[in-house]
Tab-separated table of C-alpha atoms and ligand atoms in Angstrom:
chain	number	residue	atom	x	y	z
Q	53	UNK	CA	70.415	72.606	37.137
Q	54	UNK	CA	72.329	75.657	35.787
Q	55	UNK	CA	71.003	74.630	32.482
Q	56	UNK	CA	69.229	77.962	31.768
Q	57	UNK	CA	71.906	79.553	32.520
Q	58	UNK	CA	74.807	77.586	30.542
Q	59	UNK	CA	72.358	77.298	27.598
Q	60	UNK	CA	71.947	81.213	27.214
Q	61	UNK	CA	76.010	81.764	27.225
Q	62	UNK	CA	75.917	78.380	25.236
Q	63	UNK	CA	73.616	80.141	22.630
Q	64	UNK	CA	75.615	83.827	22.605
Q	65	UNK	CA	78.937	81.790	22.061
Q	66	UNK	CA	77.656	80.235	18.516
Q	67	UNK	CA	76.338	83.670	17.917
Q	68	UNK	CA	79.038	85.940	17.859
Q	69	UNK	CA	81.201	82.525	15.922
Q	70	UNK	CA	78.204	82.699	12.953
Q	71	UNK	CA	78.719	86.988	13.138
Q	72	UNK	CA	81.403	86.155	10.628
Q	73	UNK	CA	80.143	83.381	8.484
Q	74	UNK	CA	76.405	84.886	7.889
Q	75	UNK	CA	74.870	80.952	7.693
Q	76	UNK	CA	71.824	80.975	5.621
Q	77	UNK	CA	70.518	78.314	7.814
Q	78	UNK	CA	72.192	76.551	10.894
Q	79	UNK	CA	71.813	72.398	10.712
Q	80	UNK	CA	73.648	71.929	14.001
Q	81	UNK	CA	75.148	72.629	17.508
Q	82	UNK	CA	77.457	69.581	19.029
Q	83	UNK	CA	78.111	70.441	22.485
Q	84	UNK	CA	80.810	67.626	24.535
Q	85	UNK	CA	79.323	67.529	28.159
Q	86	UNK	CA	81.596	65.659	30.845
Q	87	UNK	CA	79.780	63.183	33.175
Q	88	UNK	CA	81.061	65.053	35.971
Q	89	UNK	CA	80.408	68.656	33.779
Q	90	UNK	CA	77.369	68.828	36.493
Q	91	UNK	CA	75.202	69.818	33.191
Q	92	UNK	CA	72.073	67.787	32.255
Q	93	UNK	CA	71.519	66.969	29.015
Q	94	UNK	CA	68.002	66.971	28.474
Q	95	UNK	CA	67.683	70.555	30.981
Q	96	UNK	CA	70.034	71.666	28.461
Q	97	UNK	CA	67.929	70.317	25.284
Q	98	UNK	CA	64.613	71.564	26.834
Q	99	UNK	CA	66.357	75.184	27.144
Q	100	UNK	CA	68.019	75.040	23.611
Q	101	UNK	CA	65.018	74.621	21.963
Q	102	UNK	CA	62.929	77.491	24.219
Q	103	UNK	CA	66.078	80.250	23.459
Q	104	UNK	CA	67.028	79.332	20.416
Q	105	UNK	CA	63.269	80.880	19.185
Q	106	UNK	CA	64.115	84.120	17.419
Q	107	UNK	CA	67.699	83.091	17.122
Q	108	UNK	CA	69.847	82.084	14.317
Q	109	UNK	CA	70.245	78.882	15.965
Q	110	UNK	CA	66.779	78.363	15.862
Q	111	UNK	CA	65.805	75.451	14.212
Q	112	UNK	CA	68.739	73.740	14.606
Q	113	UNK	CA	69.852	70.157	16.557
Q	114	UNK	CA	71.738	70.026	19.688
Q	115	UNK	CA	74.095	67.376	19.109
Q	116	UNK	CA	75.090	66.272	22.741
Q	117	UNK	CA	78.529	63.886	22.804
Q	118	UNK	CA	78.324	62.158	26.336
Q	119	UNK	CA	82.360	61.912	28.299
Q	120	UNK	CA	82.333	60.075	31.310
Q	121	UNK	CA	84.418	60.433	34.513
Q	122	UNK	CA	87.847	57.972	33.893
Q	123	UNK	CA	90.305	58.148	36.590
Q	124	UNK	CA	93.750	56.792	36.926
Q	125	UNK	CA	95.055	53.532	39.104
Q	126	UNK	CA	98.499	55.392	39.785
Q	127	UNK	CA	99.418	51.357	41.669
Q	128	UNK	CA	99.368	49.485	37.364
Q	129	UNK	CA	99.415	53.196	35.420
Q	130	UNK	CA	95.380	52.276	34.309
Q	131	UNK	CA	92.505	54.676	33.120
Q	132	UNK	CA	89.213	52.997	34.226
Q	133	UNK	CA	85.346	54.242	34.326
Q	134	UNK	CA	84.402	55.892	37.846
Q	135	UNK	CA	83.692	53.220	40.045
Q	136	UNK	CA	81.461	53.828	43.891
Q	137	UNK	CA	84.468	53.818	45.940
Q	138	UNK	CA	86.976	55.012	43.321
Q	139	UNK	CA	89.339	51.911	43.141
Q	140	UNK	CA	90.550	49.898	40.607
Q	141	UNK	CA	88.922	47.622	39.288
Q	142	UNK	CA	92.035	45.587	38.997
Q	143	UNK	CA	94.083	46.070	41.237
Q	144	UNK	CA	91.502	47.396	44.137
Q	145	UNK	CA	93.887	50.228	44.402
Q	146	UNK	CA	92.683	54.371	44.943
Q	147	UNK	CA	92.096	56.211	42.076
Q	148	UNK	CA	92.574	59.943	41.115
Q	149	UNK	CA	90.278	61.994	39.128
Q	150	UNK	CA	91.791	62.761	35.321
Q	151	UNK	CA	90.672	65.850	33.260
Q	152	UNK	CA	88.041	62.701	31.562
Q	153	UNK	CA	84.411	64.038	33.040
Q	154	UNK	CA	85.376	67.308	33.162
Q	155	UNK	CA	83.508	68.557	29.388
Q	156	UNK	CA	81.699	70.946	28.561
Q	157	UNK	CA	82.037	73.160	25.113
Q	158	UNK	CA	80.937	73.199	21.014
Q	159	UNK	CA	82.713	70.808	19.382
Q	160	UNK	CA	81.459	71.918	16.507
Q	161	UNK	CA	78.748	74.202	14.112
Q	162	UNK	CA	77.457	72.900	10.907
Q	163	UNK	CA	75.828	75.343	8.580
Q	164	UNK	CA	74.053	75.487	5.351
Q	165	UNK	CA	76.223	78.559	4.107
Q	166	UNK	CA	74.212	78.870	1.160
Q	167	UNK	CA	76.080	76.943	-1.828
Q	168	UNK	CA	74.513	74.187	-1.726
Q	169	UNK	CA	76.875	72.217	1.118
B	54	UNK	CA	80.267	73.290	6.323
B	55	UNK	CA	81.384	72.761	9.418
B	56	UNK	CA	82.350	75.119	12.003
B	57	UNK	CA	85.217	73.746	15.433
B	58	UNK	CA	84.720	76.016	17.557
B	59	UNK	CA	86.191	74.920	21.154
B	60	UNK	CA	85.513	77.290	23.671
B	61	UNK	CA	85.125	77.272	27.240
B	62	UNK	CA	80.885	77.793	27.224
B	63	UNK	CA	80.910	79.827	30.823
B	64	UNK	CA	83.742	82.069	29.494
B	65	UNK	CA	81.021	85.149	30.226
B	66	UNK	CA	81.130	84.054	33.967
B	67	UNK	CA	84.745	84.098	34.272
B	68	UNK	CA	84.813	87.777	32.776
B	69	UNK	CA	83.089	88.831	35.816
B	70	UNK	CA	84.773	86.620	37.857
B	71	UNK	CA	88.010	88.806	37.667
B	72	UNK	CA	86.602	92.407	37.784
B	73	UNK	CA	85.336	90.860	41.563
B	74	UNK	CA	88.927	89.715	42.266
B	75	UNK	CA	90.061	93.190	40.374
B	76	UNK	CA	87.752	95.033	43.211
B	77	UNK	CA	88.730	93.022	46.264
B	78	UNK	CA	92.267	93.280	45.227
B	79	UNK	CA	92.000	96.698	45.715
B	80	UNK	CA	89.628	96.991	48.372
B	81	UNK	CA	91.546	94.192	50.585
B	82	UNK	CA	88.575	92.206	50.973
B	83	UNK	CA	88.375	88.533	51.437
B	84	UNK	CA	86.057	86.954	49.711
B	85	UNK	CA	84.726	83.373	51.168
B	86	UNK	CA	82.277	81.229	48.888
B	87	UNK	CA	80.330	79.304	51.374
B	88	UNK	CA	78.986	75.790	49.677
B	89	UNK	CA	76.858	72.885	50.761
B	90	UNK	CA	73.595	71.149	50.645
B	91	UNK	CA	70.618	72.596	52.265
B	92	UNK	CA	70.829	72.200	55.644
B	93	UNK	CA	74.191	70.885	55.700
B	94	UNK	CA	74.951	74.068	58.092
B	95	UNK	CA	76.404	76.743	55.593
B	96	UNK	CA	74.532	79.373	57.872
B	97	UNK	CA	75.620	77.921	61.328
B	98	UNK	CA	79.409	77.948	59.860
B	99	UNK	CA	78.556	81.525	58.819
B	100	UNK	CA	77.355	82.769	62.336
B	101	UNK	CA	80.188	80.950	64.282
B	102	UNK	CA	82.692	83.174	62.287
B	103	UNK	CA	80.722	86.375	62.718
B	104	UNK	CA	81.201	85.535	66.498
B	105	UNK	CA	84.210	85.044	66.888
B	106	UNK	CA	85.154	88.000	64.340
B	107	UNK	CA	83.399	90.485	64.341
B	108	UNK	CA	85.131	92.245	66.801
B	109	UNK	CA	88.055	91.828	65.402
B	110	UNK	CA	87.805	92.996	61.142
B	111	UNK	CA	85.349	94.022	59.689
B	112	UNK	CA	82.575	91.926	57.984
B	113	UNK	CA	79.774	91.514	55.581
B	114	UNK	CA	77.398	88.366	54.579
B	115	UNK	CA	75.907	87.704	51.441
B	116	UNK	CA	73.000	85.338	51.446
B	117	UNK	CA	72.412	83.704	48.211
B	118	UNK	CA	69.053	81.746	48.777
B	119	UNK	CA	65.787	80.051	46.247
B	120	UNK	CA	63.087	82.234	47.491
B	121	UNK	CA	63.305	83.390	51.633
B	122	UNK	CA	65.005	85.855	53.439
B	123	UNK	CA	65.045	83.874	56.931
B	124	UNK	CA	69.033	83.075	56.299
B	125	UNK	CA	69.225	87.218	55.730
B	126	UNK	CA	67.198	87.744	58.816
B	127	UNK	CA	68.902	85.606	61.437
B	128	UNK	CA	72.153	86.895	60.229
B	129	UNK	CA	71.615	90.810	60.547
B	130	UNK	CA	70.606	90.304	63.777
B	131	UNK	CA	74.331	89.468	64.949
B	132	UNK	CA	75.246	93.096	63.676
B	133	UNK	CA	77.199	92.673	60.449
B	134	UNK	CA	75.452	93.886	56.712
B	135	UNK	CA	73.951	91.543	54.744
B	136	UNK	CA	72.618	91.338	51.601
B	137	UNK	CA	69.712	88.598	49.746
B	138	UNK	CA	70.401	87.545	46.652
B	139	UNK	CA	67.108	85.566	45.479
B	140	UNK	CA	67.933	83.503	42.940
B	141	UNK	CA	64.490	83.397	41.905
B	142	UNK	CA	64.615	79.402	41.041
B	143	UNK	CA	68.600	79.286	39.818
B	144	UNK	CA	70.495	76.625	41.288
B	145	UNK	CA	73.794	78.739	42.114
B	146	UNK	CA	75.082	82.118	42.093
B	147	UNK	CA	77.101	83.934	39.227
B	148	UNK	CA	79.436	86.431	38.857
B	149	UNK	CA	77.801	88.774	37.857
B	150	UNK	CA	74.589	88.938	41.030
B	151	UNK	CA	78.302	88.653	43.159
B	152	UNK	CA	79.501	92.291	41.550
B	153	UNK	CA	76.397	94.103	41.807
B	154	UNK	CA	75.324	93.051	45.415
B	155	UNK	CA	79.603	93.322	46.476
B	156	UNK	CA	79.019	97.639	45.164
B	157	UNK	CA	75.548	97.803	46.924
B	158	UNK	CA	76.992	96.583	50.101
B	159	UNK	CA	79.332	100.167	51.007
B	160	UNK	CA	81.807	97.337	52.367
B	161	UNK	CA	84.631	99.395	54.269
B	162	UNK	CA	88.665	98.598	53.771
B	163	UNK	CA	89.597	94.770	54.447
B	164	UNK	CA	86.515	92.949	54.656
B	165	UNK	CA	85.913	89.415	54.875
B	166	UNK	CA	82.670	88.891	53.528
B	167	UNK	CA	80.886	85.381	53.224
B	168	UNK	CA	78.838	84.446	50.267
B	169	UNK	CA	76.546	82.361	51.059
B	170	UNK	CA	76.032	80.134	48.168
B	171	UNK	CA	72.334	78.505	47.037
B	172	UNK	CA	72.545	74.199	48.286
B	173	UNK	CA	73.527	71.589	46.328
B	174	UNK	CA	76.937	69.813	45.886
B	175	UNK	CA	76.713	70.380	42.222
B	176	UNK	CA	76.039	73.419	40.701
B	177	UNK	CA	78.474	76.206	42.577
B	178	UNK	CA	81.076	74.348	41.589
B	179	UNK	CA	81.170	75.405	37.996
B	180	UNK	CA	81.381	79.190	39.058
B	181	UNK	CA	83.449	80.664	39.492
B	182	UNK	CA	82.770	83.984	41.980
B	183	UNK	CA	85.870	85.840	41.983
B	184	UNK	CA	86.291	84.784	45.476
B	185	UNK	CA	89.227	84.768	47.394
B	186	UNK	CA	89.019	80.929	49.165
B	187	UNK	CA	85.846	77.690	48.621
B	188	UNK	CA	84.287	76.416	51.696
B	189	UNK	CA	82.150	73.538	51.318
B	190	UNK	CA	80.707	72.078	54.135
B	191	UNK	CA	79.352	68.490	54.192
B	192	UNK	CA	77.433	67.196	57.393
B	193	UNK	CA	78.260	63.736	58.958
B	194	UNK	CA	73.704	63.421	58.572
B	195	UNK	CA	74.414	63.637	54.787
B	196	UNK	CA	76.425	60.325	54.931
B	197	UNK	CA	80.592	58.956	54.125
B	198	UNK	CA	79.493	58.847	50.401
B	199	UNK	CA	79.409	62.920	49.758
B	200	UNK	CA	83.063	63.066	48.021
B	201	UNK	CA	82.470	59.788	46.045
B	202	UNK	CA	79.092	61.300	44.625
B	203	UNK	CA	79.939	64.718	44.028
B	204	UNK	CA	83.967	65.107	43.363
B	205	UNK	CA	84.459	68.419	42.279
B	206	UNK	CA	82.419	70.186	44.510
B	207	UNK	CA	85.242	68.365	46.689
B	208	UNK	CA	87.792	69.069	44.770
B	209	UNK	CA	87.250	72.439	43.667
B	210	UNK	CA	87.461	73.398	47.626
B	211	UNK	CA	90.095	74.440	49.446
B	212	UNK	CA	88.392	73.735	52.159
B	213	UNK	CA	86.199	70.943	53.865
B	214	UNK	CA	84.187	71.763	57.290
B	215	UNK	CA	82.875	68.216	57.868
B	216	UNK	CA	79.426	69.638	61.089
B	217	UNK	CA	77.631	67.691	63.097
B	218	UNK	CA	80.146	65.302	64.020
B	219	UNK	CA	78.227	64.810	67.189
B	220	UNK	CA	75.922	62.218	65.330
B	221	UNK	CA	79.121	60.242	63.747
B	222	UNK	CA	77.983	57.347	66.145
B	223	UNK	CA	74.475	57.823	65.909
B	224	UNK	CA	74.694	57.604	62.027
B	225	UNK	CA	76.933	54.794	61.723
B	226	UNK	CA	79.007	57.776	60.014
B	227	UNK	CA	82.501	55.547	58.093
B	228	UNK	CA	84.978	58.130	58.545
B	229	UNK	CA	87.949	56.423	57.432
B	230	UNK	CA	86.050	55.855	53.932
B	231	UNK	CA	84.930	60.013	53.400
B	232	UNK	CA	88.534	60.231	54.085
B	233	UNK	CA	89.980	58.466	51.916
B	234	UNK	CA	88.226	59.797	49.478
B	235	UNK	CA	88.754	63.600	50.238
B	236	UNK	CA	92.738	62.071	49.649
B	237	UNK	CA	92.045	61.215	46.509
B	238	UNK	CA	90.265	63.908	45.442
B	239	UNK	CA	92.626	66.604	47.172
B	240	UNK	CA	95.861	64.726	48.389
B	241	UNK	CA	98.320	66.408	50.240
B	242	UNK	CA	96.247	69.790	49.784
B	243	UNK	CA	93.537	68.468	52.386
B	244	UNK	CA	91.872	71.024	54.784
B	245	UNK	CA	89.388	69.005	56.531
B	246	UNK	CA	87.702	71.035	59.871
B	247	UNK	CA	85.693	67.745	62.187
B	248	UNK	CA	82.964	70.995	63.872
B	249	UNK	CA	79.740	70.502	65.865
B	250	UNK	CA	77.723	74.106	66.021
B	251	UNK	CA	76.218	72.007	68.266
B	252	UNK	CA	78.401	71.310	71.184
B	253	UNK	CA	80.584	73.232	69.777
B	254	UNK	CA	83.658	70.325	69.844
B	255	UNK	CA	85.763	71.009	67.037
B	256	UNK	CA	86.268	75.019	66.501
B	257	UNK	CA	88.610	76.382	67.885
B	258	UNK	CA	90.898	74.031	65.329
B	259	UNK	CA	88.759	76.105	62.759
B	260	UNK	CA	88.753	79.303	64.158
B	261	UNK	CA	92.261	79.346	64.532
B	262	UNK	CA	92.909	78.324	61.180
B	263	UNK	CA	90.578	81.307	59.934
B	264	UNK	CA	92.376	83.645	62.664
B	265	UNK	CA	96.070	83.210	60.905
B	266	UNK	CA	94.367	83.252	57.855
B	267	UNK	CA	93.006	86.948	58.040
B	268	UNK	CA	95.680	88.192	60.127
B	269	UNK	CA	97.839	87.329	57.274
B	270	UNK	CA	95.602	88.376	54.645
B	271	UNK	CA	94.922	91.716	56.005
B	272	UNK	CA	98.269	92.634	57.200
B	273	UNK	CA	100.222	91.753	53.814
B	274	UNK	CA	101.632	95.007	52.721
J	566	ZN	ZN1	95.076	49.550	38.853
């Protein structure tokens, strides 16, 4: 799995974002991970704890928001969760991939900026 | 306090990929990222392409492998320049290492470069290598459900090479189901070639497709 590389990048991006803020402490970082993104949550967490050592993110919590893959059915115009054969559960037509399930981004970083909040 | 970020985590890879695109354009290199499961036939595909095209075009190969050099040795016997990248456990190639590889290969102008990615159907699809095209080699032996299970790999590829079609009957591979899945993902953009590198069935169609492609790329002003 490529979580090692991806986690490195994630930490770099977070560090860049925090340069201006210079927080006292980073509390948590929330990452959105789609089912089709190819990212395994457990590996991400595993590497996050190791790779944040010695960085501003050390000791912060990695929160992962999972997103399901949704397919779109053209016949009945509905979005449905991915089925084994891509068939729409309502009308049995073949569904198409959508943007749902490909997410992979940092949604937010929560920091303690020193004035008690 | 909460900071909203929303940034593509892969942006740094994208920077290198853009650099490769620039290099390739300047030097008229045509880069083909070859992806697929271990044993699907990625090396066989590249070898077949080398045999067909080595007299007509400049060719080179970048071999990605987790640790071994077996494929690289086999390919260099065919008389083309090969560079091996060992990822040391990583499951895909990244643009940075392709960038380096291209520079150390000492390539001529107008060269077709095959990049054999690491064998798996998930990770390589997320990483842009600045390639001109992506080929996924998918074998009959892996089953007809692959497009449904790994849709992003097929979606991200320009050409699907379905290998080992000599065993369709033996495996009980449902071609209709396979194609249906691909069409759901690719729509009318589907370019599928069924081949057997063993019996050479289907190879003529595959070769003429690439022949046309290379001709138009290298002959354009
Ligand atoms: Zn429907």
